[in-house]
Every structure is written in structure tokens, then in C-alpha cells.
Amino acid sequence: MRIKINEKRTEIRDSEEMVVGTITNPVIFELWDGSQENSVIRSETSYQEVLYGTDGVTASAVLENEAAGRIVLTDQYSEDNRGILLERTVKILKAGGKKGIRLLLEMDLFPEEETGFGGLRYFAPPAIFDKNDLDEDGYEDYFHTQKTIFRDDRFNYPAFMAFSEKHKKAVRLERAPLPAYDSNPDRGSQGRDALFLQKTDIGSMGVDGEGEGNVKLAACYPFYEGDATIGLYIVKTVPFGAFWPLEEGESFHVSYRLSSCSHKDFHEACWYNVKSVIDREKPEPKALLESPEEIVRYRLEALDKYYVEKTYAEDENEPAGYVLNCHPQEGRQLENIIQYGFTGQNILNACNVLRYGYQTENQEYIRKARKVADFFADKIHIRESGLFYNLYNIDMKKVNFWWTGLLLPLAYAQGEELEELMGPLYDYRREVIDTLVNLKGAYLRCMNEDVTALLRLYRLEKEHGVLHENWLEAIQNYGEFLLTAQEEDGGWYRAYDLQGNPITQPELWFGKSIYEKRSSTGTSISFLVEMYQMTGEEKYLSAAEKAGAFVKEYIIDKVRFNGGVHDSIYAKGQLIDNESILYPMFGMLSLYEATKKEVYLEGAVRAAHYTASWVCLWDVPLPEDSTLRKYGFNSIGMGACDTCGCGYVHPFQLMCVAEIAQIAVYAQDPELFETARLYWLGCSQTVALPENDWGYAEYGLQEEGYLVSWWAVDDPMFSGDKGFGHRWKGEGNKTCFPWINAVGVKAYWALLDRFGTTDFEQIRNKHFS
């Protein structure tokens, strides 16, 4: 890349001499008067001196007026084989009338033609994939904006890419070096100020497509989020940002790297963003404190403490399951609810427990696992339609219907108690809740997850000479439902009523576009392939391939994955999340291994690249007094959850460690293989062990998620005694569910099944030259 600079304009050209960006206002400050209303003014000026030297270009400007005092900005531009490094230094020589200051950077993209927000595609995981625009109206769906500016610590790596389909070029902006420190700011006497002074190394970056002119890559320091923030509230958006103290003698420094590269398509451009960081930075997560075998033992021992079963005399349904639903710091069970799929994963847990029972000759583990599976097949299965319920309330002795985790009180509370438990969320989602509370049905994903686990459980028992006809009947019955319910385009709806009819209302919850309505289709594929492998019946493989064609075209290739997470509290019911691309990846892999068709390997690789892009590739700086900092948390290798909640990480990606590694071996993709290792280590670091118990009540417990950025810290739905815990940066979410143990142990078995070891160095040495 090359730069051309004068006092009023910085022009950036790529290696093909195309102007990919111009900075037409090189000096932009925002000044703050210390109040919360109408308190920020923007001040722009040109460079006053530009000096070309052997090491680059130095450009400087002085801003001097009554509000600013006297401020000097010095920009140092230099070029290398990675792009252009812009180092910015601000010195306050004299204080003015304002209290705080921040520095902005705005670069028009592809300025030689009109380029609006809708004319480009964006990638900055987990905050934005393409445009987060499932309804394809040209706006980001969740905040309905064309201006998306995020704190650096919301990104898996602080970099933002804009891609032109017309020119097949990507322009990137990234922090270089990485942000090094952060703190909890002083937010005023009430602790609720949205604008404040803070000496933090966290800035913001993103894209601004609002207003006149071309869409802009934008950055500011310290951070600012306003048009699209979930930092303070879920429902309402308020300006949210920090200012450096505008005091004589103060100074601050921030650096960015600008780069541009040609790519054959958006997918290649996105994967380059991830693999180039892996190659260059070689991020390293924390090492495991115990062997994988010991961690598995602790996980299953903790899970076993939450096993519940009832005799016929106590409950004629004879329920059995793992009801782990606690604050891990306390360990106290909150509700005796057996959940299936998603947050519950009861049959996957049973599969893990049974296998461990056979390995260790633990007859009690074997008995409990069988009991859990029997209850699922005998009482949770609905023979008339082939479906399964999604939960069972042990205390109320009945099934109920799981529509979102944050609405879980719907399963056990009524009237005033319901409103008390749900807080403002009840009023916020009243229209949806009033519909959902009367729905009787189940999510496709939840059913697919646990019936797939039941199929594997059945085959495991059969290998040991034990047959369970009731399990097989439930499996085959559900398989027939899938074959009957499959749409002509190969997809399935997101949820079905007890008779097997699609649930499509409320539309806000179950989807408007085809991408949303059919978002869970990928979760059916692996089950159908495994049914084909067990029975030899072509009808299952045919349905799986038909679904695979849909998933590859609509979900993977168009980058429209969504709807994996089932507990959205944002503007719509379906999120763009890691799980909604993980299951299409599973499906493509299973189809490739069953058919050896290259189209499925291509789909598997693409899906794996996007799945891998949810891995955190840097150690996000945390406040010194935070809980996570106290226990030595390292965000490298943790998995991000969803776009709206960017800055929230969790260990679910353990679910796909072995599969990503396998796809990487098939494709001979070493960077992809490395993301599997990062997930394996990073997502396992917070299991409570004797050497580091994370403040949890039991060894083997692990918190559901962790905040590496701000998340709804002022929202009333998370204040008071609602049980959710405060969403401060550097804290966990004080929640534990059975899925955590399920995916952690599943990853262990899956690695052993595919590679015979959990040692990634051994796998690498064997499969990569």
C-alpha cells in the first residue's frame, strides 16, 4: 500500500494503485463539557505541517480555542509489507473550558465511486457478519442502523473489515499494538453516567454509513458507542463513551494499521482475517491445570450431584434426569427441571455418563444413564406425532414447553410471581410472552440434539450386547416425522406443535425471511446420516442431502446463519450466533464422510471457517479488581456467543472441537486446526479444579459465560434480586446449566474417537507435514 498526504487529505492506494480510502478530515476531536445532555461538540481541522522523511510521513496540527485550550496532534505514517501504520499522539499543552476529549478517525471507502453502507460487506466477529441483515433491507437488523461502532473489547480481535464484491477487495482497520489496559470508570454519584472521564486503552471501531458521502471506516479513542450499543441497556440506546481528561500535561497515544488485499470472494476475505492473526500473533491460551481425563472425571462427578429420579409411587411418570441449574458460586439447585437440547442436553449427558460408566465399571453411572434415556423415550417422546417435549418439571409432575431461557419462569410461575421473577422483561416482551405461554410444541434443534444423542446411546449399548427397543422405537418414530415434515426446498421450520405442524407465529420470534424460518435445518442432517448408517435405508440419506443443499446455499454460502440460540432478549427472536453455523458444519461433515462428495467438504470447510471465527484471539485487558482478573482468566480460546451480545464469551464451542480438527485435516488447513486447539484449551480453563476453583461450590462446575466487555450493566432486568447477576466487565454471569458438562465431555470422547488422543501436538505431527 502507498499513502499520499497533504494538509487536507490522506489518500491510501493498494498495490494495484486503486484508491481504497481517503481521510478528508484528518484531525477530528470531540470535546465534552462534563454533563450528560447535549454535551459533546465536534471540532475538525486540517494538518498544519506535513513532513516526508526516510521512515515515513509526520503530520501535525494544533487545535487552539477557548473550549479546547491548546492541543497538539502528531500523526506518524509508515509503510511496510502489512500495510500502513498510523501512530497518533495527543498532547494537551493547555486546558480549555471543556472537561474531556476523544480523538476520531474517519476514512471514506472506495471514494472514486459512490459507496453506501449497503454496497459493501463487513466482517468483525462476533459483532458483525456481512451486515447482520437477514431481512436484506440494507440495515443492521438488531438496531436498524447503518452505523455500527463497537468497543475494541467486543471483537474477537480488534479489527474491522469492509469487502467490496464489485472489486473483490477488502479494506481492514485494526489496533496495532493491541489495547493494553482498562478499568471500571467513575460513573458519577449515582453510578449511572453514560459519559465519563476514563483513562482507558479501549477504543472503538466500525463503519459509519449514515449521513452524506461514502460509507466510512471509523475509529475513536477512548471508546464511544451510541447508535448500536448494548453496553448499558437492552431496550433503549443511549450515548455511551469515555473521554480522556482535558487537563494540562495529559497525553495519550493510539495506533492503527490500515491494509487492503484482493480476495476471490467474501468467504476467503473473512478467513484471511482470522488465519493471518493466528499466523502472525500465535495466540496462546492457558494450559490445562489437570489432564483431560481428570477434568472429565470432575465434570461428571459434579453433574451426578444434580441427578434426580422419582419412583412410581412419587411420580407415575418415573422421571430421571440431570437438573443442574444453579449459580455455580452457591451450587444450590434453583428449579428441578429436566431440559432437553440447548441448555439441558440431558441425553448427551446420559451418553457421556454411560460411556464413562463402561470405561470405569461404574454400575451406578450406567444405571442412571439408562434411566434418563428410558424416561426420554417412554414419557418425553410423543408417539402420535413422533416429536419430543423440551422439558419436564419434576416438582409439578408435568411436561412444559421451553420457548426461551429467560422466559423459563413461564414453566413454573404464574400471575404476580411471574411478573416478579421476570421483571421488566415481562413488559418488554409481553406481546410475545402472551402468545408463547399458550403454545404447546418444541424447537426442532432441541429435539434433534437429544434424539441424535439417543441414537448414539442406542448404538453404544448395542455394542455391549444390550438392546433397548423402546429407544429404537422413539428414534425411528422421530425419523419418520423428519421425513414427513421436510419442505420441498429441503428445509424444516424452527419449531413444531404437538401434532407436528410448523409454528410460525409470532413472526418476531419464529422468523420472517426464509433464512430465519428455516434456520434450524442444519441440526437435522447428522441425525439423518446416522440413521442411514445404522439402517442402510436410502430415504434418510436422500433427505439429508436435500437438507444439505438447502443449508449450503442459503445458510453457509450466503452467510445467513442465525437462530441457534433460543433466548434472545433483543429486537427479534433469532440471533446471529455461533451455534447457528456450528450445526451446518456438523451436517456438511457427516454428509462428506457418508458420500465423499467434494461439494460437502467445500461446505464443511466454509462452515468451519465461520465457526472458527468465533474464537477469541487476544487476551482482553480486564479491570484489576474484577473477579476474572483475580482468578487469572485469559480470553484467548474462549468462544463468543452472538452478535448482539458481543463481548460475552462462553465454552459452548467445546462441542465442535473434534469436528473442526477433522475438517482441518481433510482440508490440510493448519490455521483451522489451530482454532480447534484454541477452543479446546481456552474453553476448558474455567472448570473448577483443586488448583483453581474459580470460587465455585463444586469441583467440575463451570460458569455459563463471562463478560469481557460491558453488557446491559444498567438494565433493570438484571438489577435487584432477579438472580442473573450483574453484567460487569470481568465478571461471570453466575449461571450454570447441564449443557456445559455435556459439551466438555463430548469433546473429549469425540477427539478420542477421531484421533485416538486429545494431544493436539500428536495429532498435528501425524496429519500435517
Short mmCIF file of C-alpha atoms in Angstrom, two decimals, residues 356-706:
data_model
loop_
_atom_site.label_atom_id
_atom_site.label_comp_id
_atom_site.label_asym_id
_atom_site.label_seq_id
_atom_site.Cartn_x
_atom_site.Cartn_y
_atom_site.Cartn_z
CA TYR A 356 -17.71 -43.36 31.30
CA GLY A 357 -19.58 -45.96 33.33
CA TYR A 358 -18.49 -48.69 30.95
CA GLN A 359 -14.91 -47.43 30.94
CA THR A 360 -14.64 -47.28 34.73
CA GLU A 361 -17.05 -50.16 35.51
CA ASN A 362 -19.25 -47.73 37.43
CA GLN A 363 -22.55 -49.59 37.50
CA GLU A 364 -24.40 -46.71 39.13
CA TYR A 365 -23.45 -44.38 36.29
CA ILE A 366 -24.69 -46.99 33.80
CA ARG A 367 -27.97 -47.41 35.66
CA LYS A 368 -28.63 -43.67 35.83
CA ALA A 369 -27.83 -43.12 32.16
CA ARG A 370 -30.25 -45.85 31.15
CA LYS A 371 -32.90 -44.43 33.43
CA VAL A 372 -32.55 -40.98 31.86
CA ALA A 373 -32.84 -42.45 28.35
CA ASP A 374 -35.83 -44.61 29.31
CA PHE A 375 -37.73 -41.60 30.62
CA PHE A 376 -36.95 -39.67 27.46
CA ALA A 377 -38.10 -42.49 25.18
CA ASP A 378 -41.13 -43.52 27.22
CA LYS A 379 -42.57 -40.26 28.53
CA ILE A 380 -40.94 -37.31 26.73
CA HIS A 381 -41.49 -38.89 23.31
CA ILE A 382 -44.89 -38.17 21.75
CA ARG A 383 -45.72 -41.33 19.82
CA GLU A 384 -48.66 -39.88 17.93
CA SER A 385 -46.56 -37.25 16.12
CA GLY A 386 -43.02 -38.52 16.61
CA LEU A 387 -41.93 -35.37 18.46
CA PHE A 388 -40.43 -34.84 21.90
CA TYR A 389 -41.24 -32.39 24.65
CA ASN A 390 -38.45 -29.97 25.58
CA LEU A 391 -38.68 -30.11 29.38
CA TYR A 392 -40.19 -31.82 32.40
CA ASN A 393 -40.94 -30.09 35.71
CA ILE A 394 -40.28 -32.65 38.44
CA ASP A 395 -41.90 -30.67 41.23
CA MET A 396 -45.07 -30.04 39.22
CA LYS A 397 -45.01 -33.59 37.76
CA LYS A 398 -45.68 -32.50 34.21
CA VAL A 399 -44.12 -31.60 30.89
CA ASN A 400 -43.93 -28.00 29.82
CA PHE A 401 -42.84 -26.02 26.81
CA TRP A 402 -39.48 -24.28 26.57
CA TRP A 403 -39.53 -21.18 24.36
CA THR A 404 -36.66 -19.15 25.77
CA GLY A 405 -34.34 -19.49 28.75
CA LEU A 406 -35.00 -16.02 30.06
CA LEU A 407 -38.67 -16.88 29.96
CA LEU A 408 -38.07 -20.09 31.90
CA PRO A 409 -40.25 -18.83 34.79
CA LEU A 410 -43.14 -19.48 32.39
CA ALA A 411 -42.57 -23.14 33.24
CA TYR A 412 -43.12 -22.80 36.95
CA ALA A 413 -44.59 -19.40 37.88
CA GLN A 414 -47.91 -17.68 37.38
CA GLY A 415 -49.56 -14.30 37.89
CA GLU A 416 -47.77 -11.83 40.14
CA GLU A 417 -44.95 -14.30 40.82
CA LEU A 418 -44.26 -14.49 37.08
CA GLU A 419 -44.01 -10.72 36.73
CA GLU A 420 -41.84 -10.51 39.84
CA LEU A 421 -39.37 -13.12 38.57
CA MET A 422 -39.17 -11.72 35.04
CA GLY A 423 -39.03 -8.05 35.97
CA PRO A 424 -39.11 -5.50 33.10
CA LEU A 425 -38.58 -8.32 30.61
CA TYR A 426 -42.21 -9.26 31.10
CA ASP A 427 -43.49 -5.87 29.90
CA TYR A 428 -40.85 -5.66 27.18
CA ARG A 429 -41.85 -9.00 25.67
CA ARG A 430 -45.49 -9.11 26.87
CA GLU A 431 -46.97 -9.49 23.37
CA VAL A 432 -44.62 -12.37 22.55
CA ILE A 433 -44.94 -13.92 26.02
CA ASP A 434 -48.73 -13.87 25.93
CA THR A 435 -48.54 -15.95 22.74
CA LEU A 436 -45.70 -18.24 23.77
CA VAL A 437 -47.22 -19.09 27.14
CA ASN A 438 -50.13 -20.79 25.39
CA LEU A 439 -48.06 -22.61 22.76
CA LYS A 440 -47.55 -26.34 23.06
CA GLY A 441 -44.69 -27.55 20.96
CA ALA A 442 -40.95 -27.94 20.68
CA TYR A 443 -37.92 -26.48 18.96
CA LEU A 444 -36.51 -28.56 16.10
CA ARG A 445 -32.96 -28.01 17.31
CA CYS A 446 -33.71 -29.26 20.83
CA MET A 447 -35.36 -32.41 19.53
CA ASN A 448 -32.58 -33.09 17.04
CA GLU A 449 -29.85 -32.69 19.63
CA ASP A 450 -31.15 -35.21 22.14
CA VAL A 451 -32.58 -37.74 19.69
CA THR A 452 -29.19 -37.78 17.94
CA ALA A 453 -27.60 -38.46 21.32
CA LEU A 454 -30.20 -41.19 21.96
CA LEU A 455 -29.27 -42.82 18.64
CA ARG A 456 -25.62 -42.86 19.67
CA LEU A 457 -26.59 -44.15 23.10
CA TYR A 458 -28.57 -46.96 21.47
CA ARG A 459 -25.65 -47.96 19.26
CA LEU A 460 -23.24 -47.85 22.21
CA GLU A 461 -25.45 -50.19 24.21
CA LYS A 462 -25.87 -52.48 21.22
CA GLU A 463 -22.09 -52.77 21.00
CA HIS A 464 -22.18 -54.04 24.58
CA GLY A 465 -24.91 -56.54 23.76
CA VAL A 466 -27.76 -54.58 25.31
CA LEU A 467 -30.83 -53.74 23.21
CA HIS A 468 -33.40 -51.08 24.08
CA GLU A 469 -36.41 -51.48 21.82
CA ASN A 470 -38.16 -48.50 23.41
CA TRP A 471 -35.22 -46.26 22.48
CA LEU A 472 -35.18 -47.57 18.92
CA GLU A 473 -38.91 -47.07 18.54
CA ALA A 474 -38.64 -43.42 19.63
CA ILE A 475 -35.67 -42.86 17.30
CA GLN A 476 -37.41 -44.37 14.27
CA ASN A 477 -40.66 -42.58 15.03
CA TYR A 478 -38.89 -39.23 15.11
CA GLY A 479 -37.04 -40.09 11.92
CA GLU A 480 -40.38 -40.59 10.19
CA PHE A 481 -41.54 -37.21 11.47
CA LEU A 482 -38.49 -35.54 9.90
CA LEU A 483 -39.07 -37.26 6.57
CA THR A 484 -42.73 -36.23 6.54
CA ALA A 485 -42.17 -32.65 7.74
CA GLN A 486 -39.31 -31.79 5.34
CA GLU A 487 -40.28 -29.00 2.96
CA GLU A 488 -39.81 -29.12 -0.80
CA ASP A 489 -36.78 -26.82 -0.56
CA GLY A 490 -35.10 -29.29 1.83
CA GLY A 491 -35.64 -27.29 5.00
CA TRP A 492 -37.62 -27.56 8.21
CA TYR A 493 -39.29 -24.88 10.28
CA ARG A 494 -37.82 -23.72 13.54
CA ALA A 495 -40.48 -25.27 15.80
CA TYR A 496 -43.48 -27.62 15.63
CA ASP A 497 -46.66 -28.08 17.66
CA LEU A 498 -47.52 -31.40 19.30
CA GLN A 499 -49.26 -32.61 16.15
CA GLY A 500 -46.17 -31.92 14.03
CA ASN A 501 -47.41 -28.73 12.38
CA PRO A 502 -44.97 -25.81 11.89
CA ILE A 503 -45.16 -22.97 14.40
CA THR A 504 -44.66 -19.66 12.60
CA GLN A 505 -46.27 -17.11 14.93
CA PRO A 506 -45.37 -14.77 16.48
CA GLU A 507 -43.32 -13.84 13.46
CA LEU A 508 -40.94 -11.78 15.59
CA TRP A 509 -39.95 -14.99 17.34
CA PHE A 510 -40.09 -17.65 14.63
CA GLY A 511 -38.88 -15.60 11.68
CA LYS A 512 -39.86 -13.56 8.65
CA SER A 513 -37.29 -14.41 5.98
CA ILE A 514 -36.50 -17.87 4.66
CA TYR A 515 -33.16 -17.70 6.46
CA GLU A 516 -34.97 -17.28 9.78
CA LYS A 517 -37.89 -19.63 9.21
CA ARG A 518 -35.57 -22.48 8.14
CA SER A 519 -32.65 -21.52 10.39
CA SER A 520 -32.52 -24.85 12.27
CA THR A 521 -32.44 -27.07 9.18
CA GLY A 522 -28.77 -27.91 9.66
CA THR A 523 -29.48 -29.58 13.02
CA SER A 524 -31.35 -32.43 11.27
CA ILE A 525 -28.62 -33.56 8.91
CA SER A 526 -26.28 -35.51 11.18
CA PHE A 527 -29.17 -37.47 12.68
CA LEU A 528 -30.46 -38.46 9.25
CA VAL A 529 -26.99 -39.51 8.09
CA GLU A 530 -26.53 -41.62 11.20
CA MET A 531 -29.95 -43.19 10.65
CA TYR A 532 -28.81 -44.13 7.15
CA GLN A 533 -25.58 -45.58 8.53
CA MET A 534 -27.48 -47.65 11.09
CA THR A 535 -30.33 -48.87 8.86
CA GLY A 536 -28.89 -48.70 5.35
CA GLU A 537 -32.15 -47.08 4.20
CA GLU A 538 -31.54 -44.60 1.38
CA LYS A 539 -34.51 -42.42 2.34
CA TYR A 540 -32.57 -40.99 5.25
CA LEU A 541 -29.51 -40.13 3.18
CA SER A 542 -31.69 -38.65 0.44
CA ALA A 543 -33.40 -36.34 2.96
CA ALA A 544 -30.03 -35.41 4.47
CA GLU A 545 -28.60 -34.48 1.06
CA LYS A 546 -31.68 -32.45 0.22
CA ALA A 547 -31.26 -30.57 3.50
CA GLY A 548 -27.54 -30.21 2.83
CA ALA A 549 -28.21 -28.48 -0.49
CA PHE A 550 -30.51 -26.01 1.25
CA VAL A 551 -28.10 -25.34 4.10
CA LYS A 552 -25.11 -24.82 1.83
CA GLU A 553 -26.94 -22.43 -0.50
CA TYR A 554 -28.91 -20.36 2.00
CA ILE A 555 -27.08 -20.60 5.30
CA ILE A 556 -23.38 -21.12 4.54
CA ASP A 557 -22.66 -19.61 1.12
CA LYS A 558 -24.87 -16.56 1.67
CA VAL A 559 -23.59 -16.11 5.25
CA ARG A 560 -27.10 -16.01 6.68
CA PHE A 561 -26.69 -18.33 9.64
CA ASN A 562 -28.91 -17.47 12.61
CA GLY A 563 -31.36 -18.87 15.12
CA GLY A 564 -29.13 -21.26 17.04
CA VAL A 565 -29.55 -19.52 20.39
CA HIS A 566 -33.10 -19.75 21.74
CA ASP A 567 -33.18 -16.99 24.36
CA SER A 568 -32.95 -13.67 22.58
CA ILE A 569 -33.92 -10.57 24.52
CA TYR A 570 -33.06 -8.22 21.68
CA ALA A 571 -35.07 -6.67 18.86
CA LYS A 572 -36.01 -10.02 17.35
CA GLY A 573 -36.26 -13.63 18.45
CA GLN A 574 -33.44 -15.07 16.38
CA LEU A 575 -29.80 -14.15 16.74
CA ILE A 576 -26.75 -14.43 14.56
CA ASP A 577 -24.73 -16.75 16.76
CA ASN A 578 -22.00 -19.37 16.83
CA GLU A 579 -24.39 -22.31 17.20
CA SER A 580 -26.32 -21.48 14.04
CA ILE A 581 -23.22 -22.14 11.89
CA LEU A 582 -21.80 -24.94 14.07
CA TYR A 583 -24.65 -27.34 13.23
CA PRO A 584 -24.48 -26.73 9.48
CA MET A 585 -20.77 -27.58 9.82
CA PHE A 586 -21.69 -30.86 11.55
CA GLY A 587 -24.13 -31.60 8.76
CA MET A 588 -21.67 -30.94 5.95
CA LEU A 589 -19.03 -33.08 7.66
CA SER A 590 -21.39 -36.00 8.15
CA LEU A 591 -22.53 -35.81 4.53
CA TYR A 592 -18.96 -35.72 3.27
CA GLU A 593 -17.94 -38.70 5.37
CA ALA A 594 -21.00 -40.65 4.18
CA THR A 595 -20.75 -39.80 0.48
CA LYS A 596 -17.20 -38.48 -0.15
CA LYS A 597 -18.70 -35.79 -2.38
CA GLU A 598 -16.40 -32.77 -2.65
CA VAL A 599 -19.32 -30.31 -2.52
CA TYR A 600 -19.91 -31.30 1.08
CA LEU A 601 -16.26 -30.96 2.02
CA GLU A 602 -16.32 -27.47 0.50
CA GLY A 603 -19.40 -26.69 2.58
CA ALA A 604 -17.80 -28.17 5.68
CA VAL A 605 -14.66 -26.07 5.25
CA ARG A 606 -16.61 -22.86 4.73
CA ALA A 607 -18.83 -23.55 7.71
CA ALA A 608 -15.80 -24.49 9.81
CA HIS A 609 -14.06 -21.23 8.92
CA TYR A 610 -17.06 -19.23 10.11
CA THR A 611 -17.39 -21.43 13.21
CA ALA A 612 -13.72 -20.88 13.94
CA SER A 613 -14.08 -17.12 13.55
CA TRP A 614 -15.97 -17.04 16.86
CA VAL A 615 -12.77 -17.84 18.77
CA CYS A 616 -11.18 -15.04 20.79
CA LEU A 617 -7.64 -14.42 19.56
CA TRP A 618 -6.38 -11.93 22.14
CA ASP A 619 -6.20 -11.59 25.88
CA VAL A 620 -8.69 -8.80 26.54
CA PRO A 621 -7.49 -6.47 29.33
CA LEU A 622 -9.78 -6.64 32.38
CA PRO A 623 -10.19 -4.30 35.35
CA GLU A 624 -7.66 -5.10 38.06
CA ASP A 625 -10.35 -5.54 40.70
CA SER A 626 -12.54 -7.84 38.62
CA THR A 627 -13.28 -11.44 39.57
CA LEU A 628 -11.95 -12.88 36.31
CA ARG A 629 -8.67 -10.97 36.68
CA LYS A 630 -8.37 -12.31 40.24
CA TYR A 631 -8.59 -15.91 39.04
CA GLY A 632 -6.25 -15.42 36.07
CA PHE A 633 -8.75 -15.52 33.24
CA ASN A 634 -7.34 -15.40 29.71
CA SER A 635 -9.87 -14.78 26.94
CA ILE A 636 -7.74 -16.45 24.23
CA GLY A 637 -9.56 -19.55 23.04
CA MET A 638 -12.91 -18.66 24.56
CA GLY A 639 -15.90 -18.75 22.23
CA ALA A 640 -18.09 -15.73 21.54
CA CYS A 641 -21.83 -16.27 21.75
CA ASP A 642 -23.81 -13.94 19.46
CA THR A 643 -23.56 -10.65 17.57
CA CYS A 644 -25.82 -8.61 19.85
CA GLY A 645 -24.03 -9.84 22.96
CA CYS A 646 -20.55 -9.32 21.56
CA GLY A 647 -18.18 -9.06 24.49
CA TYR A 648 -19.80 -12.09 26.13
CA VAL A 649 -17.91 -15.39 25.79
CA HIS A 650 -18.77 -18.96 26.76
CA PRO A 651 -17.45 -22.55 26.45
CA PHE A 652 -20.05 -23.98 24.06
CA GLN A 653 -17.53 -24.29 21.24
CA LEU A 654 -16.09 -27.31 23.02
CA MET A 655 -18.98 -29.05 21.24
CA CYS A 656 -17.22 -28.78 17.89
CA VAL A 657 -13.51 -29.13 18.72
CA ALA A 658 -13.03 -32.59 17.22
CA GLU A 659 -15.08 -31.82 14.13
CA ILE A 660 -13.16 -28.63 13.35
CA ALA A 661 -9.92 -30.55 13.79
CA GLN A 662 -11.17 -33.29 11.46
CA ILE A 663 -12.24 -30.86 8.74
CA ALA A 664 -8.86 -29.16 9.05
CA VAL A 665 -7.12 -32.50 8.50
CA TYR A 666 -9.27 -33.26 5.44
CA ALA A 667 -8.57 -29.80 4.01
CA GLN A 668 -4.95 -29.66 5.22
CA ASP A 669 -5.71 -26.30 6.80
CA PRO A 670 -3.27 -25.76 9.70
CA GLU A 671 -4.78 -22.47 10.86
CA LEU A 672 -8.20 -24.08 11.09
CA PHE A 673 -6.67 -26.92 13.09
CA GLU A 674 -5.16 -24.37 15.44
CA THR A 675 -8.57 -22.86 16.20
CA ALA A 676 -9.70 -26.29 17.41
CA ARG A 677 -6.75 -26.37 19.81
CA LEU A 678 -7.52 -22.85 21.00
CA TYR A 679 -11.14 -23.77 21.73
CA TRP A 680 -10.08 -26.98 23.49
CA LEU A 681 -7.80 -25.17 25.90
CA GLY A 682 -9.47 -21.77 26.24
CA CYS A 683 -12.99 -23.08 26.82
CA SER A 684 -11.76 -25.60 29.42
CA GLN A 685 -9.82 -23.16 31.58
CA THR A 686 -12.66 -22.19 33.92
CA VAL A 687 -13.65 -25.65 35.16
CA ALA A 688 -13.39 -25.63 38.96
CA LEU A 689 -10.39 -27.73 39.98
CA PRO A 690 -8.36 -28.05 43.18
CA GLU A 691 -5.61 -25.79 41.81
CA ASN A 692 -8.12 -23.07 40.84
CA ASP A 693 -11.75 -23.38 41.89
CA TRP A 694 -12.94 -20.04 40.42
CA GLY A 695 -14.99 -19.51 43.57
CA TYR A 696 -17.45 -22.27 42.58
CA ALA A 697 -19.19 -24.54 45.07
CA GLU A 698 -18.13 -27.84 43.48
CA TYR A 699 -15.12 -29.08 41.54
CA GLY A 700 -16.22 -29.81 37.98
CA LEU A 701 -18.66 -26.91 37.72
CA GLN A 702 -18.12 -24.22 35.13
CA GLU A 703 -19.90 -20.92 34.68
CA GLU A 704 -22.02 -20.48 31.58
CA GLY A 705 -20.46 -17.27 30.34
CA TYR A 706 -18.08 -14.39 31.01
#
